[in-house]
mmCIF file of C-alpha atoms in Angstrom:
data_model
loop_
_atom_site.group_PDB
_atom_site.id
_atom_site.type_symbol
_atom_site.label_atom_id
_atom_site.label_comp_id
_atom_site.label_asym_id
_atom_site.label_seq_id
_atom_site.Cartn_x
_atom_site.Cartn_y
_atom_site.Cartn_z
ATOM 1 C CA PRO A 295 -0.001 0.003 -0.002
ATOM 2 C CA LEU A 296 3.010 2.314 0.275
ATOM 3 C CA LEU A 297 4.126 2.611 -3.333
ATOM 4 C CA TRP A 298 3.274 0.976 -6.656
ATOM 5 C CA VAL A 299 2.989 1.787 -10.363
ATOM 6 C CA ASN A 300 -0.131 3.802 -11.149
ATOM 7 C CA PRO A 301 -2.224 1.560 -13.450
ATOM 8 C CA ASP A 302 -3.766 4.646 -15.068
ATOM 9 C CA ASP A 303 -0.338 6.169 -15.883
ATOM 10 C CA THR A 304 2.568 3.713 -15.803
ATOM 11 C CA THR A 305 5.100 6.581 -15.809
ATOM 12 C CA ARG A 306 3.937 7.542 -12.312
ATOM 13 C CA LEU A 307 3.804 5.979 -8.845
ATOM 14 C CA THR A 308 0.922 6.032 -6.407
ATOM 15 C CA GLY A 309 0.268 4.952 -2.833
ATOM 16 C CA ALA A 310 0.515 6.096 0.757
ATOM 17 C CA ALA A 311 4.166 7.167 0.440
ATOM 18 C CA VAL A 312 3.322 9.571 -2.385
ATOM 19 C CA GLU A 313 0.413 11.246 -0.599
ATOM 20 C CA LEU A 314 2.366 11.440 2.678
ATOM 21 C CA LEU A 315 5.249 13.225 0.952
ATOM 22 C CA GLU A 316 2.832 15.587 -0.811
ATOM 23 C CA ARG A 317 1.160 16.451 2.474
ATOM 24 C CA ALA A 318 4.469 16.911 4.323
ATOM 25 C CA LEU A 319 5.660 19.409 1.694
ATOM 26 C CA GLU A 320 2.326 21.146 1.120
ATOM 27 C CA PRO A 321 2.973 23.944 3.689
ATOM 28 C CA SER A 322 6.188 24.765 1.802
ATOM 29 C CA GLY A 323 4.504 24.922 -1.592
ATOM 30 C CA ILE A 324 6.849 22.231 -2.994
ATOM 31 C CA HIS A 325 5.296 20.066 -5.750
ATOM 32 C CA VAL A 326 5.885 16.303 -5.769
ATOM 33 C CA ASP A 327 6.141 14.412 -9.071
ATOM 34 C CA ALA A 328 6.296 10.666 -8.280
ATOM 35 C CA LEU A 329 7.996 9.048 -11.264
ATOM 36 C CA HIS A 330 8.267 5.366 -12.117
ATOM 37 C CA VAL A 331 11.776 4.966 -13.548
ATOM 38 C CA GLY A 332 12.048 1.171 -13.640
ATOM 39 C CA THR A 333 13.405 -1.446 -11.249
ATOM 40 C CA TRP A 334 14.675 -0.757 -7.743
ATOM 41 C CA GLU A 335 18.241 -0.854 -9.106
ATOM 42 C CA GLN A 336 17.359 1.697 -11.794
ATOM 43 C CA ALA A 337 15.639 3.948 -9.265
ATOM 44 C CA GLN A 338 18.739 3.948 -7.065
ATOM 45 C CA GLN A 339 20.943 4.797 -10.046
ATOM 46 C CA GLU A 340 18.679 7.681 -11.072
ATOM 47 C CA VAL A 341 18.905 9.074 -7.551
ATOM 48 C CA ARG A 342 22.680 8.624 -7.382
ATOM 49 C CA SER A 343 23.044 10.602 -10.594
ATOM 50 C CA GLY A 344 20.715 13.362 -9.387
ATOM 51 C CA ARG A 345 18.386 12.946 -12.374
ATOM 52 C CA VAL A 346 15.766 11.982 -9.747
ATOM 53 C CA ASP A 347 15.844 13.954 -6.522
ATOM 54 C CA MET A 348 14.494 11.515 -3.933
ATOM 55 C CA LEU A 349 13.777 7.901 -3.120
ATOM 56 C CA ALA A 350 10.287 7.556 -1.688
ATOM 57 C CA GLY A 351 11.332 4.696 0.550
ATOM 58 C CA SER A 352 14.656 3.115 1.505
ATOM 59 C CA PHE A 353 16.202 1.390 4.491
ATOM 60 C CA LEU A 354 19.149 2.960 6.229
ATOM 61 C CA THR A 355 22.409 1.312 5.138
ATOM 62 C CA PRO A 356 25.980 2.610 5.602
ATOM 63 C CA GLU A 357 26.662 2.419 1.864
ATOM 64 C CA ARG A 358 23.909 4.939 1.112
ATOM 65 C CA PHE A 359 25.345 7.581 3.484
ATOM 66 C CA ALA A 360 27.713 8.531 0.667
ATOM 67 C CA GLU A 361 24.824 8.964 -1.788
ATOM 68 C CA VAL A 362 21.806 10.425 -0.001
ATOM 69 C CA ASP A 363 20.648 12.481 2.955
ATOM 70 C CA TYR A 364 18.062 10.600 5.016
ATOM 71 C CA VAL A 365 14.925 12.459 6.083
ATOM 72 C CA TYR A 366 14.137 12.046 9.789
ATOM 73 C CA PRO A 367 11.977 10.745 11.279
ATOM 74 C CA PRO A 368 11.392 7.465 9.422
ATOM 75 C CA TYR A 369 7.761 7.121 8.379
ATOM 76 C CA MET A 370 7.070 3.395 8.477
ATOM 77 C CA GLU A 371 8.357 0.103 9.889
ATOM 78 C CA ILE A 372 8.562 -2.658 7.261
ATOM 79 C CA PRO A 373 8.433 -6.311 8.393
ATOM 80 C CA SER A 374 10.297 -8.960 6.426
ATOM 81 C CA VAL A 375 10.071 -12.686 7.172
ATOM 82 C CA ILE A 376 11.555 -16.016 6.167
ATOM 83 C CA PHE A 377 9.296 -18.151 3.976
ATOM 84 C CA VAL A 378 9.758 -21.915 3.664
ATOM 85 C CA ARG A 379 7.941 -24.729 1.878
ATOM 86 C CA ARG A 380 4.767 -25.813 3.667
ATOM 87 C CA GLY A 381 5.535 -28.484 6.247
ATOM 88 C CA GLU A 382 9.299 -28.003 5.976
ATOM 89 C CA ALA A 383 9.891 -25.400 8.682
ATOM 90 C CA PHE A 384 13.119 -25.894 10.609
ATOM 91 C CA PRO A 385 13.948 -24.905 14.202
ATOM 92 C CA TYR A 386 14.610 -21.174 14.295
ATOM 93 C CA SER A 387 15.672 -18.997 17.177
ATOM 94 C CA GLY A 388 17.856 -16.505 15.322
ATOM 95 C CA TRP A 389 19.990 -15.818 12.281
ATOM 96 C CA ASP A 390 22.551 -18.467 13.288
ATOM 97 C CA ASP A 391 19.976 -21.124 12.430
ATOM 98 C CA LEU A 392 20.217 -20.056 8.752
ATOM 99 C CA ARG A 393 23.867 -21.096 8.564
ATOM 100 C CA GLY A 394 24.470 -24.063 6.302
ATOM 101 C CA LYS A 395 21.154 -23.571 4.520
ATOM 102 C CA ARG A 396 20.522 -22.071 1.108
ATOM 103 C CA GLY A 397 18.483 -18.908 0.866
ATOM 104 C CA THR A 398 17.065 -16.820 -1.968
ATOM 105 C CA ALA A 399 16.040 -13.152 -2.152
ATOM 106 C CA LEU A 400 15.425 -10.512 -4.770
ATOM 107 C CA GLY A 401 18.563 -8.774 -6.094
ATOM 108 C CA SER A 402 19.415 -5.444 -4.416
ATOM 109 C CA SER A 403 17.065 -6.213 -1.512
ATOM 110 C CA SER A 404 18.146 -4.849 1.846
ATOM 111 C CA PHE A 405 16.863 -6.053 5.202
ATOM 112 C CA GLY A 406 18.681 -3.513 7.310
ATOM 113 C CA ALA A 407 22.381 -2.972 7.993
ATOM 114 C CA ALA A 408 22.593 -5.565 10.787
ATOM 115 C CA PHE A 409 21.067 -8.421 8.810
ATOM 116 C CA ASP A 410 22.829 -7.490 5.567
ATOM 117 C CA THR A 411 26.217 -7.499 7.281
ATOM 118 C CA TYR A 412 25.534 -10.796 9.017
ATOM 119 C CA ALA A 413 24.279 -12.376 5.789
ATOM 120 C CA ALA A 414 27.346 -11.244 3.811
ATOM 121 C CA ASP A 415 29.650 -12.774 6.414
ATOM 122 C CA HIS A 416 27.833 -15.980 7.322
ATOM 123 C CA LEU A 417 24.926 -16.899 5.046
ATOM 124 C CA ASP A 418 24.463 -18.412 1.603
ATOM 125 C CA ILE A 419 21.740 -16.301 -0.041
ATOM 126 C CA ALA A 420 21.442 -16.287 -3.831
ATOM 127 C CA THR A 421 19.735 -13.332 -5.468
ATOM 128 C CA THR A 422 17.181 -13.492 -8.273
ATOM 129 C CA ALA A 423 15.694 -10.933 -10.643
ATOM 130 C CA SER A 424 12.048 -11.693 -9.891
ATOM 131 C CA ILE A 425 9.775 -13.104 -7.209
ATOM 132 C CA ASP A 426 8.649 -15.782 -9.666
ATOM 133 C CA LYS A 427 12.231 -17.064 -9.924
ATOM 134 C CA ALA A 428 12.589 -16.954 -6.137
ATOM 135 C CA PHE A 429 9.404 -19.007 -5.666
ATOM 136 C CA GLU A 430 10.605 -21.413 -8.369
ATOM 137 C CA GLN A 431 13.917 -21.967 -6.594
ATOM 138 C CA LEU A 432 12.181 -22.504 -3.256
ATOM 139 C CA PHE A 433 9.597 -24.999 -4.537
ATOM 140 C CA ALA A 434 12.195 -26.870 -6.638
ATOM 141 C CA GLY A 435 14.321 -27.443 -3.538
ATOM 142 C CA GLN A 436 17.139 -25.243 -4.846
ATOM 143 C CA ALA A 437 16.693 -23.009 -1.791
ATOM 144 C CA ASP A 438 15.689 -23.835 1.772
ATOM 145 C CA TYR A 439 14.149 -20.449 2.470
ATOM 146 C CA LEU A 440 13.062 -17.177 0.855
ATOM 147 C CA ILE A 441 13.416 -13.863 2.638
ATOM 148 C CA HIS A 442 11.026 -11.106 1.547
ATOM 149 C CA GLU A 443 8.794 -8.340 2.821
ATOM 150 C CA ARG A 444 5.962 -10.010 4.719
ATOM 151 C CA HIS A 445 2.853 -8.288 3.308
ATOM 152 C CA GLN A 446 4.110 -8.114 -0.254
ATOM 153 C CA GLY A 447 5.316 -11.715 -0.144
ATOM 154 C CA LEU A 448 1.892 -12.949 1.017
ATOM 155 C CA ALA A 449 0.103 -10.883 -1.636
ATOM 156 C CA LEU A 450 2.369 -12.087 -4.447
ATOM 157 C CA ALA A 451 2.011 -15.704 -3.296
ATOM 158 C CA ALA A 452 -1.788 -15.371 -3.235
ATOM 159 C CA GLN A 453 -1.759 -13.850 -6.743
ATOM 160 C CA ARG A 454 0.253 -16.810 -8.022
ATOM 161 C CA ASN A 455 -1.923 -19.376 -6.236
ATOM 162 C CA VAL A 456 1.029 -20.705 -4.171
ATOM 163 C CA LEU A 457 0.056 -19.347 -0.750
ATOM 164 C CA GLU A 458 -0.987 -22.819 0.459
ATOM 165 C CA GLN A 459 2.505 -24.099 -0.354
ATOM 166 C CA LEU A 460 4.250 -21.667 2.026
ATOM 167 C CA ASP A 461 4.900 -21.349 5.737
ATOM 168 C CA MET A 462 6.560 -18.477 7.589
ATOM 169 C CA LEU A 463 9.241 -19.333 10.143
ATOM 170 C CA GLU A 464 7.921 -18.394 13.562
ATOM 171 C CA GLY A 465 10.029 -15.668 15.158
ATOM 172 C CA SER A 466 11.749 -14.691 11.896
ATOM 173 C CA LEU A 467 10.341 -11.153 11.727
ATOM 174 C CA ILE A 468 12.901 -8.499 10.756
ATOM 175 C CA ASN A 469 11.549 -4.979 11.259
ATOM 176 C CA GLU A 470 13.330 -2.095 9.551
ATOM 177 C CA GLN A 471 12.551 1.606 9.444
ATOM 178 C CA LEU A 472 11.712 3.155 6.092
ATOM 179 C CA TYR A 473 12.929 6.649 5.204
ATOM 180 C CA TYR A 474 12.646 9.217 2.449
ATOM 181 C CA SER A 475 16.105 10.140 1.158
ATOM 182 C CA VAL A 476 17.428 13.015 -0.960
ATOM 183 C CA SER A 477 20.230 12.585 -3.497
ATOM 184 C CA HIS A 478 23.516 14.353 -2.801
ATOM 185 C CA ASN A 479 23.577 15.200 -6.523
ATOM 186 C CA SER A 480 20.065 16.649 -6.624
ATOM 187 C CA ALA A 481 19.858 20.289 -7.675
ATOM 188 C CA CYS A 482 16.978 20.558 -5.161
ATOM 189 C CA ASN A 483 19.016 19.334 -2.171
ATOM 190 C CA SER A 484 19.229 22.500 -0.089
ATOM 191 C CA PRO A 485 18.964 23.419 3.602
ATOM 192 C CA ALA A 486 15.523 24.838 2.841
ATOM 193 C CA LEU A 487 14.273 21.576 1.326
ATOM 194 C CA ARG A 488 15.741 19.436 4.117
ATOM 195 C CA ALA A 489 14.174 21.721 6.748
ATOM 196 C CA ALA A 490 10.783 21.539 5.002
ATOM 197 C CA LEU A 491 10.989 17.750 4.822
ATOM 198 C CA ALA A 492 12.065 17.329 8.446
ATOM 199 C CA SER A 493 9.390 19.720 9.725
ATOM 200 C CA GLY A 494 6.639 18.254 7.559
ATOM 201 C CA MET A 495 7.514 14.650 8.331
ATOM 202 C CA TYR A 496 7.736 15.351 12.054
ATOM 203 C CA GLN A 497 4.180 16.675 11.984
ATOM 204 C CA MET A 498 2.878 13.833 9.815
ATOM 205 C CA VAL A 499 4.379 11.105 11.992
ATOM 206 C CA ARG A 500 3.305 12.862 15.191
ATOM 207 C CA GLN A 501 -0.294 12.978 13.926
ATOM 208 C CA GLY A 502 -0.289 9.284 12.914
ATOM 209 C CA GLU A 503 -0.751 10.054 9.211
ATOM 210 C CA PRO A 504 1.461 7.217 7.829
ATOM 211 C CA ARG A 505 -0.779 4.552 9.385
ATOM 212 C CA ARG A 506 -3.977 6.329 8.373
ATOM 213 C CA LEU A 507 -2.801 6.589 4.754
ATOM 214 C CA LEU A 508 -1.667 2.954 4.790
ATOM 215 C CA GLU A 509 -5.248 1.898 5.619
ATOM 216 C CA LYS A 510 -6.639 4.314 3.014
ATOM 217 C CA TYR A 511 -4.654 2.676 0.208
ATOM 218 C CA ARG A 512 -4.698 -0.947 1.453
ATOM 219 C CA ASP A 513 -7.725 -2.243 -0.475
ATOM 220 C CA GLN A 514 -6.745 -0.415 -3.672
ATOM 221 C CA TRP A 515 -3.259 -1.969 -3.507
ATOM 222 C CA ALA A 516 -4.510 -5.461 -2.655
ATOM 223 C CA ALA A 517 -6.929 -5.514 -5.624
ATOM 224 C CA GLN A 518 -4.009 -5.837 -8.056
ATOM 225 C CA PHE A 519 -2.995 -9.128 -6.407
ATOM 226 C CA ALA A 520 -6.229 -11.013 -7.035
ATOM 227 C CA PRO A 521 -5.367 -14.667 -7.784
ATOM 228 C CA VAL A 522 -4.870 -15.433 -11.448
ATOM 229 C CA PRO A 523 -7.773 -17.669 -12.580
ATOM 230 C CA GLU A 524 -6.763 -21.179 -13.566
ATOM 231 C CA GLU A 525 -7.600 -22.025 -17.164
ATOM 232 C CA GLU A 526 -10.622 -24.240 -17.653
ATOM 233 C CA PRO A 527 -9.904 -27.461 -19.585
ATOM 234 C CA ALA A 528 -11.160 -27.341 -23.153
ATOM 235 C CA LEU A 529 -14.352 -29.348 -23.811
ATOM 236 C CA GLU A 530 -14.067 -32.153 -26.313
#
């Protein structure tokens, strides 16, 4: 419900994150144009270059400190979980229990600095270009687990009619704060803009607007994940 491609104009994004940013900047008279520029990797590159001024949602990672200014406070907490094949959950009390197992995740995904660092040092997690490939690897036994955002993962699994084939590892929740961030190379990155963002976001978060907007957009977002109908067999 936070951010997705506008079905009425695929060059634009819509969702709670767009309206929240618009409302935070409204007192300053700053217009928001929420562009869809491609994949997550492409969006990051556009922001690094300064061709796009902001990311509408990113986790805080040390690598990005050299590229963007984070807007405080964060506006949402995003839960990610570990998915496994139905009936094949393994004992789990922490990240150490993932050692020696094969994982899969979408390329360029981040699950917070702490997990990313631990995974790079100790875990075997292959990256894929699409959720379909990740599900394929999991169900084919090429991976023991899939790590993904909880709500999006459940919605995508329901859309693909594979929800009944999945379990979530109990206790595997990874909560990370989501921030707006402004490119160091943006021509708009000024003390005035950063002050307007900080002031506006403080008021929005203080008033509980992120959660209210999340509920406002939830049904509209979920409608795009309706299960794909199975084809009826042809009559002889």
